[in-house]
Amino acid sequence: IHQNKKGGGPANHRVAVTNVNLGVEYMRQGYYEKALDKLNNARKADPGYALTYNMLGVLNQILENPGEAESNLLRSLEIEKDNPSTLNNYGQFLCKQDRHEEAENLFLAAAHNPFSTAPEIAYANAGSCAHMHKRFDIAEKYFEKSLAANPDVAVALSQMSKIRFNNGDYTAAREYMDRYRV
């Protein structure tokens, strides 16, 4: 069988992609054991497919296995070091582990990546992480960047409404909330 540079042949890679897609769908539906089974099948089929490890990292966060989550996310980044999705997911993991400065660096790397299809999400994640750690000025800056990239990011609109309300700027708070409700 022909081997590609990531460790599996074309047929094995297709099997991995199919299993990852099924695993993600099972995760969305809350069938975590089935998701884990499919993601492990993907890993066996093509051990060099970065998305498998990214999704295993996300699933292990849900299952509250932080060691497994981190090791899978790091493995994904070993394979594709600049993947915006993995950078974002690893940033979210680190934020929940109270490693907010590391998380912020990953969110910014994802946002500034020229291949990122959603820098506004990375900025919103950076803002949410900063907000969670009571760094409100920094959070506001990231939410503004998120909304500059895409004026319809729900979490950024909602959080900006709260920030403005807490600062006593009720008119701006209402404007953000009105945009959020649309």
Short mmCIF file of C-alpha atoms in Angstrom, two decimals:
data_model
loop_
_atom_site.label_atom_id
_atom_site.label_comp_id
_atom_site.label_asym_id
_atom_site.label_seq_id
_atom_site.Cartn_x
_atom_site.Cartn_y
_atom_site.Cartn_z
CA ILE A 1 0.00 0.00 0.00
CA HIS A 2 1.20 3.49 -0.88
CA GLN A 3 2.12 5.45 2.24
CA ASN A 4 1.48 9.17 2.44
CA LYS A 5 3.69 11.45 4.53
CA LYS A 6 1.27 11.36 7.44
CA GLY A 7 1.46 7.63 7.96
CA GLY A 8 -1.47 6.04 6.17
CA GLY A 9 -2.24 5.10 2.62
CA PRO A 10 -5.05 6.79 0.68
CA ALA A 11 -7.57 4.07 1.56
CA ASN A 12 -6.60 4.21 5.24
CA HIS A 13 -6.89 7.99 5.21
CA ARG A 14 -10.42 7.78 3.77
CA VAL A 15 -11.34 5.33 6.53
CA ALA A 16 -9.91 7.75 9.11
CA VAL A 17 -11.82 10.72 7.67
CA THR A 18 -15.07 8.75 7.69
CA ASN A 19 -14.54 7.63 11.27
CA VAL A 20 -13.67 11.14 12.44
CA ASN A 21 -16.83 12.49 10.80
CA LEU A 22 -18.90 9.81 12.51
CA GLY A 23 -17.14 10.45 15.81
CA VAL A 24 -17.88 14.17 15.62
CA GLU A 25 -21.53 13.48 14.88
CA TYR A 26 -21.77 11.09 17.81
CA MET A 27 -20.17 13.75 20.01
CA ARG A 28 -22.77 16.30 18.88
CA GLN A 29 -25.51 13.85 19.81
CA GLY A 30 -23.99 13.06 23.21
CA TYR A 31 -23.03 9.46 22.39
CA TYR A 32 -19.53 9.76 23.78
CA GLU A 33 -18.64 6.05 23.92
CA LYS A 34 -19.58 5.62 20.26
CA ALA A 35 -17.62 8.78 19.44
CA LEU A 36 -14.57 7.46 21.24
CA ASP A 37 -14.83 4.15 19.38
CA LYS A 38 -14.99 5.90 15.99
CA LEU A 39 -12.12 8.25 16.81
CA ASN A 40 -9.98 5.32 17.97
CA ASN A 41 -10.80 3.55 14.70
CA ALA A 42 -9.65 6.66 12.85
CA ARG A 43 -6.39 6.73 14.80
CA LYS A 44 -5.74 3.07 13.94
CA ALA A 45 -6.53 3.62 10.26
CA ASP A 46 -4.27 6.67 9.84
CA PRO A 47 -2.14 7.52 12.87
CA GLY A 48 -0.89 10.66 11.13
CA TYR A 49 -4.27 12.35 10.67
CA ALA A 50 -4.16 15.44 12.89
CA LEU A 51 -7.93 15.99 13.05
CA THR A 52 -8.34 12.66 14.84
CA TYR A 53 -6.21 13.87 17.73
CA ASN A 54 -7.86 17.28 17.74
CA MET A 55 -11.28 15.65 18.15
CA LEU A 56 -9.96 13.15 20.71
CA GLY A 57 -8.72 16.17 22.66
CA VAL A 58 -12.15 17.80 22.54
CA LEU A 59 -13.89 14.56 23.50
CA ASN A 60 -11.56 13.96 26.41
CA GLN A 61 -12.29 17.48 27.66
CA ILE A 62 -15.98 16.61 27.65
CA LEU A 63 -15.23 13.35 29.44
CA GLU A 64 -13.13 15.29 31.98
CA ASN A 65 -9.89 13.48 31.17
CA PRO A 66 -7.54 16.47 31.11
CA GLY A 67 -4.33 14.45 30.68
CA GLU A 68 -5.72 12.61 27.66
CA ALA A 69 -7.20 15.82 26.28
CA GLU A 70 -3.91 17.67 26.45
CA SER A 71 -1.82 14.83 25.08
CA ASN A 72 -4.14 14.43 22.07
CA LEU A 73 -4.22 18.15 21.36
CA LEU A 74 -0.44 18.31 21.55
CA ARG A 75 -0.18 15.32 19.19
CA SER A 76 -2.46 17.11 16.72
CA LEU A 77 -0.20 20.17 16.89
CA GLU A 78 2.89 17.99 16.35
CA ILE A 79 1.35 16.87 13.07
CA GLU A 80 -0.05 20.27 12.01
CA LYS A 81 1.59 22.91 14.18
CA ASP A 82 -0.39 25.88 12.89
CA ASN A 83 -3.87 24.37 12.54
CA PRO A 84 -6.27 27.14 13.68
CA SER A 85 -8.91 24.68 14.89
CA THR A 86 -6.46 22.81 17.10
CA LEU A 87 -4.92 26.05 18.35
CA ASN A 88 -8.41 27.21 19.33
CA ASN A 89 -9.35 23.92 20.96
CA TYR A 90 -6.09 23.72 22.88
CA GLY A 91 -6.55 27.33 23.94
CA GLN A 92 -9.98 26.51 25.32
CA PHE A 93 -8.53 23.56 27.19
CA LEU A 94 -5.73 25.68 28.69
CA CYS A 95 -8.17 28.40 29.70
CA LYS A 96 -10.24 25.87 31.64
CA GLN A 97 -7.04 24.71 33.33
CA ASP A 98 -6.37 28.29 34.52
CA ARG A 99 -3.46 28.63 32.10
CA HIS A 100 -4.97 31.75 30.55
CA GLU A 101 -1.75 33.37 29.33
CA GLU A 102 -0.83 30.25 27.33
CA ALA A 103 -4.42 30.07 26.10
CA GLU A 104 -4.34 33.70 24.96
CA ASN A 105 -1.19 33.05 22.92
CA LEU A 106 -2.87 30.11 21.17
CA PHE A 107 -6.05 32.07 20.45
CA LEU A 108 -3.99 34.87 18.93
CA ALA A 109 -1.97 32.39 16.87
CA ALA A 110 -5.26 30.97 15.56
CA ALA A 111 -6.69 34.44 14.84
CA HIS A 112 -3.57 35.61 13.01
CA ASN A 113 -3.15 32.41 11.01
CA PRO A 114 -3.59 33.27 7.31
CA PHE A 115 -5.47 29.99 6.79
CA SER A 116 -7.97 30.64 9.56
CA THR A 117 -11.52 30.73 8.26
CA ALA A 118 -12.89 32.18 11.50
CA PRO A 119 -10.52 34.57 13.28
CA GLU A 120 -13.55 36.12 14.96
CA ILE A 121 -14.07 32.88 16.89
CA ALA A 122 -10.47 32.86 18.11
CA TYR A 123 -10.84 36.47 19.28
CA ALA A 124 -14.17 35.66 20.96
CA ASN A 125 -12.52 32.69 22.71
CA ALA A 126 -9.68 34.95 23.86
CA GLY A 127 -12.25 37.41 25.16
CA SER A 128 -14.24 34.71 26.95
CA CYS A 129 -11.09 33.36 28.57
CA ALA A 130 -9.99 36.81 29.70
CA HIS A 131 -13.50 37.52 31.01
CA MET A 132 -13.58 34.23 32.91
CA HIS A 133 -10.34 35.23 34.61
CA LYS A 134 -11.72 38.70 35.45
CA ARG A 135 -9.44 40.50 32.99
CA PHE A 136 -12.32 42.65 31.75
CA ASP A 137 -10.36 45.32 29.85
CA ILE A 138 -8.53 42.65 27.87
CA ALA A 139 -11.77 40.75 27.31
CA GLU A 140 -13.41 43.87 25.90
CA LYS A 141 -10.51 44.39 23.49
CA TYR A 142 -10.84 40.84 22.14
CA PHE A 143 -14.61 41.00 21.84
CA GLU A 144 -14.24 44.22 19.85
CA LYS A 145 -11.74 42.49 17.53
CA SER A 146 -14.13 39.59 17.15
CA LEU A 147 -16.98 41.92 16.20
CA ALA A 148 -14.73 43.87 13.83
CA ALA A 149 -14.02 40.61 11.99
CA ASN A 150 -17.68 39.54 12.07
CA PRO A 151 -20.36 41.82 13.59
CA ASP A 152 -22.68 38.88 14.31
CA VAL A 153 -20.64 36.75 16.75
CA ALA A 154 -23.23 35.91 19.39
CA VAL A 155 -20.90 35.36 22.34
CA ALA A 156 -19.06 38.63 21.66
CA LEU A 157 -22.33 40.57 21.42
CA SER A 158 -23.67 39.02 24.61
CA GLN A 159 -20.45 39.60 26.56
CA MET A 160 -20.07 43.17 25.30
CA SER A 161 -23.61 43.85 26.46
CA LYS A 162 -22.69 42.57 29.95
CA ILE A 163 -19.45 44.54 30.03
CA ARG A 164 -21.17 47.76 28.97
CA PHE A 165 -23.98 47.18 31.47
CA ASN A 166 -21.49 46.60 34.31
CA ASN A 167 -19.70 49.83 33.29
CA GLY A 168 -22.98 51.74 33.53
CA ASP A 169 -23.28 52.34 29.78
CA TYR A 170 -26.86 51.07 29.53
CA THR A 171 -27.51 52.47 26.05
CA ALA A 172 -24.55 50.60 24.57
CA ALA A 173 -25.50 47.48 26.56
CA ARG A 174 -28.97 47.56 25.03
CA GLU A 175 -27.58 48.09 21.52
CA TYR A 176 -25.36 45.02 21.85
CA MET A 177 -28.25 43.01 23.27
CA ASP A 178 -30.54 44.12 20.43
CA ARG A 179 -27.93 42.97 17.90
CA TYR A 180 -27.56 39.70 19.81
CA ARG A 181 -31.30 39.00 19.63
CA VAL A 182 -31.52 39.47 15.86
#
